[in-house]
Amino acid sequence: MRGFLLNRLYQSLILLVIVSIIGFTILNLIPGGPLAQYGLDPGMTQEDLDRLKEQLGLNRPLWMQYLDWAWRLLQGDWGHSFRDGATVLSVIGRHLFATLLLMGSSTVIAIAIGTWIGIRGATHRYSAFDYLATVGAMVALSIPTFWFGLLGIYVFSLKLGWLPAGNMYTVGDGSLLNYLHHLILPSIVLALVHVAIWSRYMRTATLDAISQEFVKTARAKGLSERRILMKHVVGNALLPMITLAGMQLPSILTGALVTETVFTWPGMGRLFLDSLGYSDYPVVMGLLMFSAILVILGNLIADIAVAIIDPRIRMS
């Protein structure tokens, strides 16, 4: 088990370094570079830009800039925002809770509903419910997240007036119920696509578990179908779903970016787009690294969980 964990950790660190190199290179090769926003100021001369480059160390070779940035990153210095001079970590921290709240609620919804649909579709194979679930999943996967968001705003906010059209809370009302009221629509929209993915994988995993020999043995012993399903089938079907949960984290982050933009949700996705618009590269790079760490950590936790549950994985 210790060797398994060290191997996974080693692979994760290498992947993180590769992501940082690619991200840093791309951001610095964008036309205008990190000083693109300053170049839009009509009062900014070329001499001023050259002085800023020298002060920020941007006149050095790119590999030297990367090594300096990476060394400061390891020391906990993620840089400072070009917009207000605040530290990158403090800027991310102000938006982290909103994103975690949205991602957490949508993930719980997707897993709960997707698991139920997948198990019921497998146990009622080729039924009307199974066909409707399949069609619904294909529709959800075919339509962009922002379209669901705009449709939800139009129906439930503009027409029915049941739910707020955006923001995280009503100004002047910071109650828990107000937060939940604003959370309902964006979390459901973000969960829709992942419900479709989770239900399809869960259906396949359940069908595979049902066809195993231990299920036939349980039936031969006279166990009820409900007990076989809950005790033997579901537990084995959930093993590959743990890995899927870690793999879905990147798509959840991407969906959160779109959903936060549509619903003006003050999370990291909206911060990322705003920072790109202002050419605030230290914040953009910080968000890229923070997201990469979350994705790698999610996959690492999923691998560890599977290894703990299934000894065949860690023994291999």
mmCIF file of C-alpha atoms in Angstrom, residues 69-259:
data_model
loop_
_atom_site.group_PDB
_atom_site.id
_atom_site.type_symbol
_atom_site.label_atom_id
_atom_site.label_comp_id
_atom_site.label_asym_id
_atom_site.label_seq_id
_atom_site.Cartn_x
_atom_site.Cartn_y
_atom_site.Cartn_z
ATOM 1 C CA TRP A 69 7.995 31.832 -10.386
ATOM 2 C CA ALA A 70 8.141 28.132 -9.466
ATOM 3 C CA TRP A 71 10.608 28.780 -6.627
ATOM 4 C CA ARG A 72 8.410 31.509 -5.167
ATOM 5 C CA LEU A 73 5.383 29.231 -5.580
ATOM 6 C CA LEU A 74 7.084 26.525 -3.510
ATOM 7 C CA GLN A 75 7.726 29.124 -0.794
ATOM 8 C CA GLY A 76 4.044 30.060 -0.688
ATOM 9 C CA ASP A 77 4.356 33.257 -2.734
ATOM 10 C CA TRP A 78 1.884 32.918 -5.616
ATOM 11 C CA GLY A 79 2.413 36.497 -6.756
ATOM 12 C CA HIS A 80 0.271 39.631 -6.647
ATOM 13 C CA SER A 81 -2.706 40.685 -8.729
ATOM 14 C CA PHE A 82 -2.081 43.328 -11.393
ATOM 15 C CA ARG A 83 -5.527 44.810 -10.689
ATOM 16 C CA ASP A 84 -5.358 45.704 -7.002
ATOM 17 C CA GLY A 85 -1.985 44.411 -5.779
ATOM 18 C CA ALA A 86 -3.584 41.810 -3.500
ATOM 19 C CA THR A 87 -1.885 38.449 -3.139
ATOM 20 C CA VAL A 88 -3.098 35.771 -5.528
ATOM 21 C CA LEU A 89 -3.942 33.400 -2.663
ATOM 22 C CA SER A 90 -6.137 36.024 -0.985
ATOM 23 C CA VAL A 91 -7.935 36.714 -4.283
ATOM 24 C CA ILE A 92 -8.583 32.995 -4.806
ATOM 25 C CA GLY A 93 -9.622 32.620 -1.174
ATOM 26 C CA ARG A 94 -12.347 35.256 -1.568
ATOM 27 C CA HIS A 95 -13.965 33.194 -4.345
ATOM 28 C CA LEU A 96 -13.163 29.658 -3.200
ATOM 29 C CA PHE A 97 -16.155 29.151 -0.911
ATOM 30 C CA ALA A 98 -18.640 30.059 -3.642
ATOM 31 C CA THR A 99 -17.174 27.539 -6.081
ATOM 32 C CA LEU A 100 -16.895 24.756 -3.492
ATOM 33 C CA LEU A 101 -20.504 25.369 -2.452
ATOM 34 C CA LEU A 102 -21.731 25.159 -6.047
ATOM 35 C CA MET A 103 -19.560 22.170 -6.961
ATOM 36 C CA GLY A 104 -20.344 20.306 -3.749
ATOM 37 C CA SER A 105 -24.112 20.685 -4.036
ATOM 38 C CA SER A 106 -24.183 19.800 -7.744
ATOM 39 C CA THR A 107 -21.973 16.747 -7.160
ATOM 40 C CA VAL A 108 -24.233 15.444 -4.389
ATOM 41 C CA ILE A 109 -27.282 15.921 -6.623
ATOM 42 C CA ALA A 110 -25.589 14.228 -9.600
ATOM 43 C CA ILE A 111 -24.374 11.213 -7.592
ATOM 44 C CA ALA A 112 -27.654 10.686 -5.741
ATOM 45 C CA ILE A 113 -29.956 10.968 -8.768
ATOM 46 C CA GLY A 114 -27.532 9.389 -11.252
ATOM 47 C CA THR A 115 -26.928 6.353 -9.024
ATOM 48 C CA TRP A 116 -30.659 5.776 -8.543
ATOM 49 C CA ILE A 117 -31.402 6.122 -12.267
ATOM 50 C CA GLY A 118 -28.519 3.832 -13.203
ATOM 51 C CA ILE A 119 -29.486 1.075 -10.751
ATOM 52 C CA ARG A 120 -33.169 1.237 -11.659
ATOM 53 C CA GLY A 121 -32.351 1.239 -15.380
ATOM 54 C CA ALA A 122 -30.194 -1.880 -14.933
ATOM 55 C CA THR A 123 -32.731 -3.754 -12.811
ATOM 56 C CA HIS A 124 -35.570 -2.789 -15.199
ATOM 57 C CA ARG A 125 -33.647 -3.313 -18.407
ATOM 58 C CA TYR A 126 -35.460 -2.390 -21.641
ATOM 59 C CA SER A 127 -38.412 -1.019 -19.703
ATOM 60 C CA ALA A 128 -40.087 2.324 -20.453
ATOM 61 C CA PHE A 129 -38.073 3.879 -17.615
ATOM 62 C CA ASP A 130 -34.812 2.561 -19.075
ATOM 63 C CA TYR A 131 -35.597 3.963 -22.527
ATOM 64 C CA LEU A 132 -36.631 7.343 -21.100
ATOM 65 C CA ALA A 133 -33.443 7.493 -19.008
ATOM 66 C CA THR A 134 -31.330 6.712 -22.073
ATOM 67 C CA VAL A 135 -33.042 9.368 -24.200
ATOM 68 C CA GLY A 136 -32.821 11.901 -21.365
ATOM 69 C CA ALA A 137 -29.112 11.224 -20.920
ATOM 70 C CA MET A 138 -28.428 11.698 -24.635
ATOM 71 C CA VAL A 139 -30.344 14.982 -24.645
ATOM 72 C CA ALA A 140 -28.527 16.257 -21.546
ATOM 73 C CA LEU A 141 -25.138 15.363 -23.033
ATOM 74 C CA SER A 142 -25.981 16.997 -26.376
ATOM 75 C CA ILE A 143 -27.046 20.408 -25.063
ATOM 76 C CA PRO A 144 -24.471 22.914 -23.706
ATOM 77 C CA THR A 145 -24.567 23.824 -20.021
ATOM 78 C CA PHE A 146 -25.119 27.518 -20.719
ATOM 79 C CA TRP A 147 -28.290 26.685 -22.691
ATOM 80 C CA PHE A 148 -29.747 24.850 -19.687
ATOM 81 C CA GLY A 149 -28.804 27.860 -17.555
ATOM 82 C CA LEU A 150 -30.506 30.376 -19.834
ATOM 83 C CA LEU A 151 -33.574 28.133 -20.139
ATOM 84 C CA GLY A 152 -33.766 27.777 -16.358
ATOM 85 C CA ILE A 153 -33.524 31.548 -15.878
ATOM 86 C CA TYR A 154 -36.234 32.150 -18.476
ATOM 87 C CA VAL A 155 -38.682 29.591 -17.068
ATOM 88 C CA PHE A 156 -38.142 29.664 -13.300
ATOM 89 C CA SER A 157 -37.011 33.277 -12.875
ATOM 90 C CA LEU A 158 -38.648 35.396 -15.581
ATOM 91 C CA LYS A 159 -41.867 33.462 -16.215
ATOM 92 C CA LEU A 160 -42.658 31.752 -12.903
ATOM 93 C CA GLY A 161 -40.653 33.967 -10.564
ATOM 94 C CA TRP A 162 -39.829 31.038 -8.284
ATOM 95 C CA LEU A 163 -36.047 31.334 -8.203
ATOM 96 C CA PRO A 164 -33.494 34.173 -8.452
ATOM 97 C CA ALA A 165 -31.870 34.742 -11.839
ATOM 98 C CA GLY A 166 -28.372 35.162 -10.467
ATOM 99 C CA ASN A 167 -25.925 36.102 -7.705
ATOM 100 C CA MET A 168 -25.122 34.155 -4.572
ATOM 101 C CA TYR A 169 -27.424 36.009 -2.170
ATOM 102 C CA THR A 170 -29.690 39.018 -1.938
ATOM 103 C CA VAL A 171 -27.914 42.166 -0.750
ATOM 104 C CA GLY A 172 -28.931 42.831 2.845
ATOM 105 C CA ASP A 173 -30.122 39.258 3.429
ATOM 106 C CA GLY A 174 -27.345 36.845 4.343
ATOM 107 C CA SER A 175 -29.553 34.142 5.828
ATOM 108 C CA LEU A 176 -29.031 30.450 5.110
ATOM 109 C CA LEU A 177 -32.391 30.166 3.377
ATOM 110 C CA ASN A 178 -31.468 33.028 1.066
ATOM 111 C CA TYR A 179 -28.209 31.300 0.118
ATOM 112 C CA LEU A 180 -30.069 28.037 -0.546
ATOM 113 C CA HIS A 181 -32.702 29.869 -2.606
ATOM 114 C CA HIS A 182 -30.002 31.260 -4.899
ATOM 115 C CA LEU A 183 -28.143 27.930 -4.987
ATOM 116 C CA ILE A 184 -31.013 25.757 -6.271
ATOM 117 C CA LEU A 185 -31.035 26.743 -9.944
ATOM 118 C CA PRO A 186 -27.272 26.883 -10.698
ATOM 119 C CA SER A 187 -26.563 23.653 -8.808
ATOM 120 C CA ILE A 188 -29.297 21.767 -10.682
ATOM 121 C CA VAL A 189 -28.104 23.144 -14.037
ATOM 122 C CA LEU A 190 -24.509 22.145 -13.280
ATOM 123 C CA ALA A 191 -25.636 18.689 -12.104
ATOM 124 C CA LEU A 192 -27.748 17.845 -15.175
ATOM 125 C CA VAL A 193 -24.929 16.726 -17.468
ATOM 126 C CA HIS A 194 -23.213 14.807 -14.676
ATOM 127 C CA VAL A 195 -26.454 13.019 -13.788
ATOM 128 C CA ALA A 196 -26.539 11.758 -17.383
ATOM 129 C CA ILE A 197 -22.911 10.593 -17.263
ATOM 130 C CA TRP A 198 -23.209 9.005 -13.825
ATOM 131 C CA SER A 199 -26.460 7.183 -14.642
ATOM 132 C CA ARG A 200 -25.011 5.654 -17.831
ATOM 133 C CA TYR A 201 -21.865 4.420 -16.099
ATOM 134 C CA MET A 202 -23.825 3.180 -13.088
ATOM 135 C CA ARG A 203 -26.221 1.257 -15.315
ATOM 136 C CA THR A 204 -23.317 -0.458 -17.095
ATOM 137 C CA ALA A 205 -21.491 -1.224 -13.839
ATOM 138 C CA THR A 206 -24.665 -2.648 -12.278
ATOM 139 C CA LEU A 207 -25.384 -4.851 -15.291
ATOM 140 C CA ASP A 208 -21.816 -6.136 -15.159
ATOM 141 C CA ALA A 209 -22.120 -6.918 -11.438
ATOM 142 C CA ILE A 210 -25.469 -8.670 -11.923
ATOM 143 C CA SER A 211 -23.917 -11.050 -14.483
ATOM 144 C CA GLN A 212 -21.160 -12.199 -12.090
ATOM 145 C CA GLU A 213 -21.062 -15.708 -10.656
ATOM 146 C CA PHE A 214 -21.427 -14.587 -7.029
ATOM 147 C CA VAL A 215 -24.865 -13.147 -7.856
ATOM 148 C CA LYS A 216 -25.955 -16.465 -9.347
ATOM 149 C CA THR A 217 -24.656 -18.198 -6.224
ATOM 150 C CA ALA A 218 -26.608 -15.813 -3.994
ATOM 151 C CA ARG A 219 -29.779 -16.512 -5.962
ATOM 152 C CA ALA A 220 -29.158 -20.261 -5.670
ATOM 153 C CA LYS A 221 -28.953 -19.849 -1.882
ATOM 154 C CA GLY A 222 -32.427 -18.332 -1.919
ATOM 155 C CA LEU A 223 -31.545 -14.730 -1.079
ATOM 156 C CA SER A 224 -34.134 -12.145 -2.058
ATOM 157 C CA GLU A 225 -33.460 -9.943 -5.093
ATOM 158 C CA ARG A 226 -33.487 -6.837 -2.902
ATOM 159 C CA ARG A 227 -30.862 -8.249 -0.551
ATOM 160 C CA ILE A 228 -28.712 -9.402 -3.470
ATOM 161 C CA LEU A 229 -28.947 -5.947 -5.019
ATOM 162 C CA MET A 230 -28.118 -3.987 -1.860
ATOM 163 C CA LYS A 231 -25.513 -6.325 -0.364
ATOM 164 C CA HIS A 232 -23.696 -7.729 -3.411
ATOM 165 C CA VAL A 233 -24.480 -5.796 -6.589
ATOM 166 C CA VAL A 234 -24.412 -2.134 -5.538
ATOM 167 C CA GLY A 235 -21.161 -2.403 -3.571
ATOM 168 C CA ASN A 236 -19.312 -3.962 -6.511
ATOM 169 C CA ALA A 237 -20.884 -1.582 -9.025
ATOM 170 C CA LEU A 238 -19.723 1.440 -7.023
ATOM 171 C CA LEU A 239 -16.032 0.496 -7.291
ATOM 172 C CA PRO A 240 -15.530 1.880 -10.830
ATOM 173 C CA MET A 241 -17.788 4.826 -9.954
ATOM 174 C CA ILE A 242 -15.289 6.013 -7.333
ATOM 175 C CA THR A 243 -12.698 6.415 -10.080
ATOM 176 C CA LEU A 244 -15.289 8.147 -12.259
ATOM 177 C CA ALA A 245 -15.975 10.647 -9.491
ATOM 178 C CA GLY A 246 -12.327 11.685 -9.509
ATOM 179 C CA MET A 247 -12.214 11.823 -13.303
ATOM 180 C CA GLN A 248 -15.320 14.012 -13.421
ATOM 181 C CA LEU A 249 -13.721 16.772 -11.352
ATOM 182 C CA PRO A 250 -12.215 18.556 -14.408
ATOM 183 C CA SER A 251 -15.592 18.613 -16.171
ATOM 184 C CA ILE A 252 -17.267 19.893 -13.004
ATOM 185 C CA LEU A 253 -14.734 22.736 -12.835
ATOM 186 C CA THR A 254 -15.338 23.531 -16.515
ATOM 187 C CA GLY A 255 -19.093 23.435 -16.052
ATOM 188 C CA ALA A 256 -18.778 25.620 -12.967
ATOM 189 C CA LEU A 257 -16.956 28.227 -15.053
ATOM 190 C CA VAL A 258 -19.843 28.390 -17.530
ATOM 191 C CA THR A 259 -22.549 28.170 -14.867
#
